[in-house]
Amino acid sequence: KNGTAGRQVAHNLGVVPDMMWVKRRSYTGDWFVYHKGLDGGNNPGTHYLKLNSTDEEGDSNVIWNDTAPTSTHFTLGDYTHVNGNGSSIIAMLFASVDGISKVGSYTGNGSTQTISTGFAPRFVIIRRVDGSENWVVLDTTRGWGSGNDKVLRLNSSAAQSDLDVGAPTSTGFSLTSDGWVNYSTGKFIYYAHA
Protein backbone atom coordinates (compact mmCIF):
# COMPACT_ATOMS: atom_id res chain seq x y z
CA LYS A 1 0.00 0.00 0.00
CA ASN A 2 1.06 3.60 -0.37
CA GLY A 3 0.22 5.34 2.92
CA THR A 4 -1.91 7.93 1.13
CA ALA A 5 -5.46 8.67 2.27
CA GLY A 6 -8.04 7.78 -0.35
CA ARG A 7 -6.13 4.78 -1.69
CA GLN A 8 -8.60 2.67 -3.70
CA VAL A 9 -8.09 -1.08 -3.78
CA ALA A 10 -9.77 -3.11 -6.53
CA HIS A 11 -11.61 -6.31 -5.64
CA ASN A 12 -13.42 -9.03 -7.58
CA LEU A 13 -16.26 -9.78 -5.17
CA GLY A 14 -18.73 -8.68 -7.84
CA VAL A 15 -21.01 -6.94 -5.33
CA VAL A 16 -20.61 -4.29 -2.64
CA PRO A 17 -18.91 -5.86 0.40
CA ASP A 18 -21.14 -5.94 3.47
CA MET A 19 -18.19 -6.66 5.76
CA MET A 20 -14.40 -6.39 5.42
CA TRP A 21 -11.48 -7.45 7.61
CA VAL A 22 -8.14 -5.72 6.91
CA LYS A 23 -4.78 -6.41 8.60
CA ARG A 24 -1.21 -5.30 8.07
CA ARG A 25 0.66 -8.60 7.67
CA SER A 26 4.14 -7.39 8.55
CA TYR A 27 3.17 -6.00 11.94
CA THR A 28 1.67 -7.36 15.16
CA GLY A 29 -1.33 -5.08 15.18
CA ASP A 30 -5.08 -4.88 14.91
CA TRP A 31 -7.54 -6.42 12.47
CA PHE A 32 -9.82 -3.58 11.33
CA VAL A 33 -13.45 -4.36 10.53
CA TYR A 34 -15.92 -2.60 8.25
CA HIS A 35 -19.54 -3.74 8.56
CA LYS A 36 -22.60 -2.24 6.89
CA GLY A 37 -24.34 -2.15 10.30
CA LEU A 38 -21.82 0.22 11.89
CA ASP A 39 -22.98 3.76 12.70
CA GLY A 40 -26.46 2.27 12.90
CA GLY A 41 -26.23 1.51 9.17
CA ASN A 42 -26.27 5.24 8.39
CA ASN A 43 -22.70 5.90 7.24
CA PRO A 44 -20.68 2.78 8.07
CA GLY A 45 -17.59 3.95 6.14
CA THR A 46 -16.95 6.44 8.94
CA HIS A 47 -16.73 3.75 11.63
CA TYR A 48 -14.71 0.64 12.42
CA LEU A 49 -14.28 -2.21 14.89
CA LYS A 50 -11.23 -4.25 15.79
CA LEU A 51 -11.55 -8.01 15.39
CA ASN A 52 -8.97 -8.66 18.12
CA SER A 53 -10.53 -6.26 20.65
CA THR A 54 -13.63 -5.77 22.77
CA ASP A 55 -13.64 -2.00 22.12
CA GLU A 56 -16.92 -0.52 20.93
CA GLU A 57 -17.11 0.88 17.41
CA GLY A 58 -14.87 3.85 16.72
CA ASP A 59 -15.28 6.85 14.43
CA SER A 60 -12.23 7.85 12.38
CA ASN A 61 -11.48 8.80 8.79
CA VAL A 62 -7.99 7.24 8.85
CA ILE A 63 -9.31 3.68 8.43
CA TRP A 64 -11.82 3.73 5.51
CA ASN A 65 -11.30 7.40 4.56
CA ASP A 66 -14.98 7.93 5.47
CA THR A 67 -15.88 6.05 2.28
CA ALA A 68 -18.15 3.04 1.88
CA PRO A 69 -16.94 0.26 -0.45
CA THR A 70 -18.33 -0.19 -3.96
CA SER A 71 -18.84 -3.26 -6.12
CA THR A 72 -15.35 -2.77 -7.58
CA HIS A 73 -13.20 -1.02 -4.93
CA PHE A 74 -12.76 -0.31 -1.24
CA THR A 75 -11.04 2.79 0.06
CA LEU A 76 -8.38 3.11 2.76
CA GLY A 77 -7.32 6.05 4.88
CA ASP A 78 -3.71 6.85 5.70
CA TYR A 79 -3.44 4.86 8.94
CA THR A 80 -0.33 2.70 8.83
CA HIS A 81 -2.16 -0.41 10.09
CA VAL A 82 -4.38 -0.52 6.98
CA ASN A 83 -2.33 1.41 4.43
CA GLY A 84 1.31 1.62 5.58
CA ASN A 85 3.66 2.69 2.81
CA GLY A 86 5.20 -0.46 1.30
CA SER A 87 3.37 -2.74 3.76
CA SER A 88 1.80 -6.07 2.87
CA ILE A 89 -1.91 -5.93 3.71
CA ILE A 90 -4.47 -8.76 3.74
CA ALA A 91 -8.16 -8.06 3.16
CA MET A 92 -11.10 -10.46 3.53
CA LEU A 93 -14.40 -9.34 2.02
CA PHE A 94 -17.86 -10.74 2.81
CA ALA A 95 -21.26 -10.27 1.19
CA SER A 96 -24.77 -11.61 1.68
CA VAL A 97 -25.75 -14.36 -0.77
CA ASP A 98 -29.37 -15.59 -0.74
CA GLY A 99 -29.61 -18.96 0.96
CA ILE A 100 -25.89 -19.08 1.80
CA SER A 101 -24.73 -16.11 3.86
CA LYS A 102 -26.16 -13.05 5.57
CA VAL A 103 -24.47 -9.94 6.94
CA GLY A 104 -26.88 -8.03 9.14
CA SER A 105 -27.64 -6.20 12.35
CA TYR A 106 -30.28 -6.11 15.08
CA THR A 107 -31.15 -4.42 18.36
CA GLY A 108 -31.08 -6.52 21.52
CA ASN A 109 -34.21 -6.76 23.64
CA GLY A 110 -32.86 -8.46 26.79
CA SER A 111 -35.45 -11.23 26.44
CA THR A 112 -35.71 -13.68 23.55
CA GLN A 113 -35.94 -12.99 19.85
CA THR A 114 -35.39 -14.61 16.47
CA ILE A 115 -33.21 -13.13 13.73
CA SER A 116 -34.20 -13.97 10.13
CA THR A 117 -31.46 -14.88 7.64
CA GLY A 118 -33.60 -16.74 5.08
CA PHE A 119 -31.80 -20.05 5.67
CA ALA A 120 -30.69 -22.38 8.46
CA PRO A 121 -27.23 -21.16 9.53
CA ARG A 122 -24.54 -23.56 10.68
CA PHE A 123 -22.08 -20.80 11.63
CA VAL A 124 -22.55 -17.31 13.06
CA ILE A 125 -20.41 -14.45 14.38
CA ILE A 126 -22.17 -11.90 16.60
CA ARG A 127 -20.76 -8.66 18.07
CA ARG A 128 -22.27 -5.87 20.13
CA VAL A 129 -20.96 -2.59 18.68
CA ASP A 130 -22.13 0.05 21.16
CA GLY A 131 -20.34 -1.41 24.17
CA SER A 132 -17.23 -3.32 25.15
CA GLU A 133 -18.08 -6.91 24.24
CA ASN A 134 -16.73 -10.13 22.76
CA TRP A 135 -16.88 -11.40 19.17
CA VAL A 136 -19.10 -14.47 19.75
CA VAL A 137 -18.63 -17.44 17.39
CA LEU A 138 -21.12 -20.32 17.25
CA ASP A 139 -21.32 -23.32 14.94
CA THR A 140 -23.28 -26.55 14.73
CA THR A 141 -20.17 -28.75 14.45
CA ARG A 142 -18.89 -27.90 17.94
CA GLY A 143 -22.39 -27.52 19.41
CA TRP A 144 -24.99 -24.81 18.93
CA GLY A 145 -28.63 -25.34 19.79
CA SER A 146 -28.44 -27.87 22.58
CA GLY A 147 -28.90 -25.30 25.33
CA ASN A 148 -25.24 -25.70 26.25
CA ASP A 149 -23.72 -23.86 23.29
CA LYS A 150 -19.98 -23.97 22.67
CA VAL A 151 -18.92 -20.32 22.36
CA LEU A 152 -15.58 -19.11 21.02
CA ARG A 153 -14.45 -15.47 21.10
CA LEU A 154 -12.44 -14.13 18.16
CA ASN A 155 -10.83 -11.51 20.42
CA SER A 156 -9.58 -14.05 22.95
CA SER A 157 -7.22 -17.02 23.07
CA ALA A 158 -9.32 -18.60 25.86
CA ALA A 159 -10.91 -22.01 25.44
CA GLN A 160 -14.55 -22.23 24.38
CA SER A 161 -17.23 -21.48 26.96
CA ASP A 162 -20.51 -23.28 27.59
CA LEU A 163 -23.43 -20.84 27.42
CA ASP A 164 -27.07 -20.95 26.36
CA VAL A 165 -27.26 -18.17 23.78
CA GLY A 166 -29.86 -19.56 21.37
CA ALA A 167 -30.17 -21.97 18.46
CA PRO A 168 -30.29 -22.07 14.67
CA THR A 169 -33.75 -22.25 13.12
CA SER A 170 -34.86 -23.19 9.61
CA THR A 171 -34.86 -19.49 8.63
CA GLY A 172 -32.37 -17.86 11.01
CA PHE A 173 -31.38 -18.13 14.64
CA SER A 174 -33.00 -17.58 18.02
CA LEU A 175 -31.42 -15.68 20.90
CA THR A 176 -31.78 -16.06 24.64
CA SER A 177 -31.49 -13.11 27.03
CA ASP A 178 -27.71 -13.58 27.33
CA GLY A 179 -26.05 -10.14 27.26
CA TRP A 180 -23.25 -11.25 24.91
CA VAL A 181 -25.80 -11.62 22.10
CA ASN A 182 -29.00 -9.86 23.21
CA TYR A 183 -28.29 -7.05 25.69
CA SER A 184 -31.37 -4.84 26.02
CA THR A 185 -31.19 -1.92 23.54
CA GLY A 186 -27.68 -3.04 22.51
CA LYS A 187 -26.73 -2.65 18.85
CA PHE A 188 -25.43 -5.90 17.32
CA ILE A 189 -23.91 -6.96 14.01
CA TYR A 190 -23.64 -10.49 12.70
CA TYR A 191 -22.39 -12.72 9.92
CA ALA A 192 -24.24 -16.01 9.37
CA HIS A 193 -23.37 -18.83 6.97
CA ALA A 194 -25.28 -21.95 5.92
GROMACS .gro file of C-alpha atoms in nm:
model
  194
    1LYS     CA    1   0.000   0.000   0.000
    2ASN     CA    2   0.106   0.360  -0.037
    3GLY     CA    3   0.022   0.534   0.292
    4THR     CA    4  -0.191   0.793   0.113
    5ALA     CA    5  -0.546   0.867   0.227
    6GLY     CA    6  -0.804   0.778  -0.035
    7ARG     CA    7  -0.613   0.478  -0.169
    8GLN     CA    8  -0.860   0.267  -0.370
    9VAL     CA    9  -0.809  -0.108  -0.378
   10ALA     CA   10  -0.977  -0.311  -0.653
   11HIS     CA   11  -1.161  -0.631  -0.564
   12ASN     CA   12  -1.342  -0.903  -0.758
   13LEU     CA   13  -1.626  -0.978  -0.517
   14GLY     CA   14  -1.873  -0.868  -0.784
   15VAL     CA   15  -2.101  -0.694  -0.533
   16VAL     CA   16  -2.061  -0.429  -0.264
   17PRO     CA   17  -1.891  -0.586   0.040
   18ASP     CA   18  -2.114  -0.594   0.347
   19MET     CA   19  -1.819  -0.666   0.576
   20MET     CA   20  -1.440  -0.639   0.542
   21TRP     CA   21  -1.148  -0.745   0.761
   22VAL     CA   22  -0.814  -0.572   0.691
   23LYS     CA   23  -0.478  -0.641   0.860
   24ARG     CA   24  -0.121  -0.530   0.807
   25ARG     CA   25   0.066  -0.860   0.767
   26SER     CA   26   0.414  -0.739   0.855
   27TYR     CA   27   0.317  -0.600   1.194
   28THR     CA   28   0.167  -0.736   1.516
   29GLY     CA   29  -0.133  -0.508   1.518
   30ASP     CA   30  -0.508  -0.488   1.491
   31TRP     CA   31  -0.754  -0.642   1.247
   32PHE     CA   32  -0.982  -0.358   1.133
   33VAL     CA   33  -1.345  -0.436   1.053
   34TYR     CA   34  -1.592  -0.260   0.825
   35HIS     CA   35  -1.954  -0.374   0.856
   36LYS     CA   36  -2.260  -0.224   0.689
   37GLY     CA   37  -2.434  -0.215   1.030
   38LEU     CA   38  -2.182   0.022   1.189
   39ASP     CA   39  -2.298   0.376   1.270
   40GLY     CA   40  -2.646   0.227   1.290
   41GLY     CA   41  -2.623   0.151   0.917
   42ASN     CA   42  -2.627   0.524   0.839
   43ASN     CA   43  -2.270   0.590   0.724
   44PRO     CA   44  -2.068   0.278   0.807
   45GLY     CA   45  -1.759   0.395   0.614
   46THR     CA   46  -1.695   0.644   0.894
   47HIS     CA   47  -1.673   0.375   1.163
   48TYR     CA   48  -1.471   0.064   1.242
   49LEU     CA   49  -1.428  -0.221   1.489
   50LYS     CA   50  -1.123  -0.425   1.579
   51LEU     CA   51  -1.155  -0.801   1.539
   52ASN     CA   52  -0.897  -0.866   1.812
   53SER     CA   53  -1.053  -0.626   2.065
   54THR     CA   54  -1.363  -0.577   2.277
   55ASP     CA   55  -1.364  -0.200   2.212
   56GLU     CA   56  -1.692  -0.052   2.093
   57GLU     CA   57  -1.711   0.088   1.741
   58GLY     CA   58  -1.487   0.385   1.672
   59ASP     CA   59  -1.528   0.685   1.443
   60SER     CA   60  -1.223   0.785   1.238
   61ASN     CA   61  -1.148   0.880   0.879
   62VAL     CA   62  -0.799   0.724   0.885
   63ILE     CA   63  -0.931   0.368   0.843
   64TRP     CA   64  -1.182   0.373   0.551
   65ASN     CA   65  -1.130   0.740   0.456
   66ASP     CA   66  -1.498   0.793   0.547
   67THR     CA   67  -1.588   0.605   0.228
   68ALA     CA   68  -1.815   0.304   0.188
   69PRO     CA   69  -1.694   0.026  -0.045
   70THR     CA   70  -1.833  -0.019  -0.396
   71SER     CA   71  -1.884  -0.326  -0.612
   72THR     CA   72  -1.535  -0.277  -0.758
   73HIS     CA   73  -1.320  -0.102  -0.493
   74PHE     CA   74  -1.276  -0.031  -0.124
   75THR     CA   75  -1.104   0.279   0.006
   76LEU     CA   76  -0.838   0.311   0.276
   77GLY     CA   77  -0.732   0.605   0.488
   78ASP     CA   78  -0.371   0.685   0.570
   79TYR     CA   79  -0.344   0.486   0.894
   80THR     CA   80  -0.033   0.270   0.883
   81HIS     CA   81  -0.216  -0.041   1.009
   82VAL     CA   82  -0.438  -0.052   0.698
   83ASN     CA   83  -0.233   0.141   0.443
   84GLY     CA   84   0.131   0.162   0.558
   85ASN     CA   85   0.366   0.269   0.281
   86GLY     CA   86   0.520  -0.046   0.130
   87SER     CA   87   0.337  -0.274   0.376
   88SER     CA   88   0.180  -0.607   0.287
   89ILE     CA   89  -0.191  -0.593   0.371
   90ILE     CA   90  -0.447  -0.876   0.374
   91ALA     CA   91  -0.816  -0.806   0.316
   92MET     CA   92  -1.110  -1.046   0.353
   93LEU     CA   93  -1.440  -0.934   0.202
   94PHE     CA   94  -1.786  -1.074   0.281
   95ALA     CA   95  -2.126  -1.027   0.119
   96SER     CA   96  -2.477  -1.161   0.168
   97VAL     CA   97  -2.575  -1.436  -0.077
   98ASP     CA   98  -2.937  -1.559  -0.074
   99GLY     CA   99  -2.961  -1.896   0.096
  100ILE     CA  100  -2.589  -1.908   0.180
  101SER     CA  101  -2.473  -1.611   0.386
  102LYS     CA  102  -2.616  -1.305   0.557
  103VAL     CA  103  -2.447  -0.994   0.694
  104GLY     CA  104  -2.688  -0.803   0.914
  105SER     CA  105  -2.764  -0.620   1.235
  106TYR     CA  106  -3.028  -0.611   1.508
  107THR     CA  107  -3.115  -0.442   1.836
  108GLY     CA  108  -3.108  -0.652   2.152
  109ASN     CA  109  -3.421  -0.676   2.364
  110GLY     CA  110  -3.286  -0.846   2.679
  111SER     CA  111  -3.545  -1.123   2.644
  112THR     CA  112  -3.571  -1.368   2.355
  113GLN     CA  113  -3.594  -1.299   1.985
  114THR     CA  114  -3.539  -1.461   1.647
  115ILE     CA  115  -3.321  -1.313   1.373
  116SER     CA  116  -3.420  -1.397   1.013
  117THR     CA  117  -3.146  -1.488   0.764
  118GLY     CA  118  -3.360  -1.674   0.508
  119PHE     CA  119  -3.180  -2.005   0.567
  120ALA     CA  120  -3.069  -2.238   0.846
  121PRO     CA  121  -2.723  -2.116   0.953
  122ARG     CA  122  -2.454  -2.356   1.068
  123PHE     CA  123  -2.208  -2.080   1.163
  124VAL     CA  124  -2.255  -1.731   1.306
  125ILE     CA  125  -2.041  -1.445   1.438
  126ILE     CA  126  -2.217  -1.190   1.660
  127ARG     CA  127  -2.076  -0.866   1.807
  128ARG     CA  128  -2.227  -0.587   2.013
  129VAL     CA  129  -2.096  -0.259   1.868
  130ASP     CA  130  -2.213   0.005   2.116
  131GLY     CA  131  -2.034  -0.141   2.417
  132SER     CA  132  -1.723  -0.332   2.515
  133GLU     CA  133  -1.808  -0.691   2.424
  134ASN     CA  134  -1.673  -1.013   2.276
  135TRP     CA  135  -1.688  -1.140   1.917
  136VAL     CA  136  -1.910  -1.447   1.975
  137VAL     CA  137  -1.863  -1.744   1.739
  138LEU     CA  138  -2.112  -2.032   1.725
  139ASP     CA  139  -2.132  -2.332   1.494
  140THR     CA  140  -2.328  -2.655   1.473
  141THR     CA  141  -2.017  -2.875   1.445
  142ARG     CA  142  -1.889  -2.790   1.794
  143GLY     CA  143  -2.239  -2.752   1.941
  144TRP     CA  144  -2.499  -2.481   1.893
  145GLY     CA  145  -2.863  -2.534   1.979
  146SER     CA  146  -2.844  -2.787   2.258
  147GLY     CA  147  -2.890  -2.530   2.533
  148ASN     CA  148  -2.524  -2.570   2.625
  149ASP     CA  149  -2.372  -2.386   2.329
  150LYS     CA  150  -1.998  -2.397   2.267
  151VAL     CA  151  -1.892  -2.032   2.236
  152LEU     CA  152  -1.558  -1.911   2.102
  153ARG     CA  153  -1.445  -1.547   2.110
  154LEU     CA  154  -1.244  -1.413   1.816
  155ASN     CA  155  -1.083  -1.151   2.042
  156SER     CA  156  -0.958  -1.405   2.295
  157SER     CA  157  -0.722  -1.702   2.307
  158ALA     CA  158  -0.932  -1.860   2.586
  159ALA     CA  159  -1.091  -2.201   2.544
  160GLN     CA  160  -1.455  -2.223   2.438
  161SER     CA  161  -1.723  -2.148   2.696
  162ASP     CA  162  -2.051  -2.328   2.759
  163LEU     CA  163  -2.343  -2.084   2.742
  164ASP     CA  164  -2.707  -2.095   2.636
  165VAL     CA  165  -2.726  -1.817   2.378
  166GLY     CA  166  -2.986  -1.956   2.137
  167ALA     CA  167  -3.017  -2.197   1.846
  168PRO     CA  168  -3.029  -2.207   1.467
  169THR     CA  169  -3.375  -2.225   1.312
  170SER     CA  170  -3.486  -2.319   0.961
  171THR     CA  171  -3.486  -1.949   0.863
  172GLY     CA  172  -3.237  -1.786   1.101
  173PHE     CA  173  -3.138  -1.813   1.464
  174SER     CA  174  -3.300  -1.758   1.802
  175LEU     CA  175  -3.142  -1.568   2.090
  176THR     CA  176  -3.178  -1.606   2.464
  177SER     CA  177  -3.149  -1.311   2.703
  178ASP     CA  178  -2.771  -1.358   2.733
  179GLY     CA  179  -2.605  -1.014   2.726
  180TRP     CA  180  -2.325  -1.125   2.491
  181VAL     CA  181  -2.580  -1.162   2.210
  182ASN     CA  182  -2.900  -0.986   2.321
  183TYR     CA  183  -2.829  -0.705   2.569
  184SER     CA  184  -3.137  -0.484   2.602
  185THR     CA  185  -3.119  -0.192   2.354
  186GLY     CA  186  -2.768  -0.304   2.251
  187LYS     CA  187  -2.673  -0.265   1.885
  188PHE     CA  188  -2.543  -0.590   1.732
  189ILE     CA  189  -2.391  -0.696   1.401
  190TYR     CA  190  -2.364  -1.049   1.270
  191TYR     CA  191  -2.239  -1.272   0.992
  192ALA     CA  192  -2.424  -1.601   0.937
  193HIS     CA  193  -2.337  -1.883   0.697
  194ALA     CA  194  -2.528  -2.195   0.592
   0.00000   0.00000   0.00000
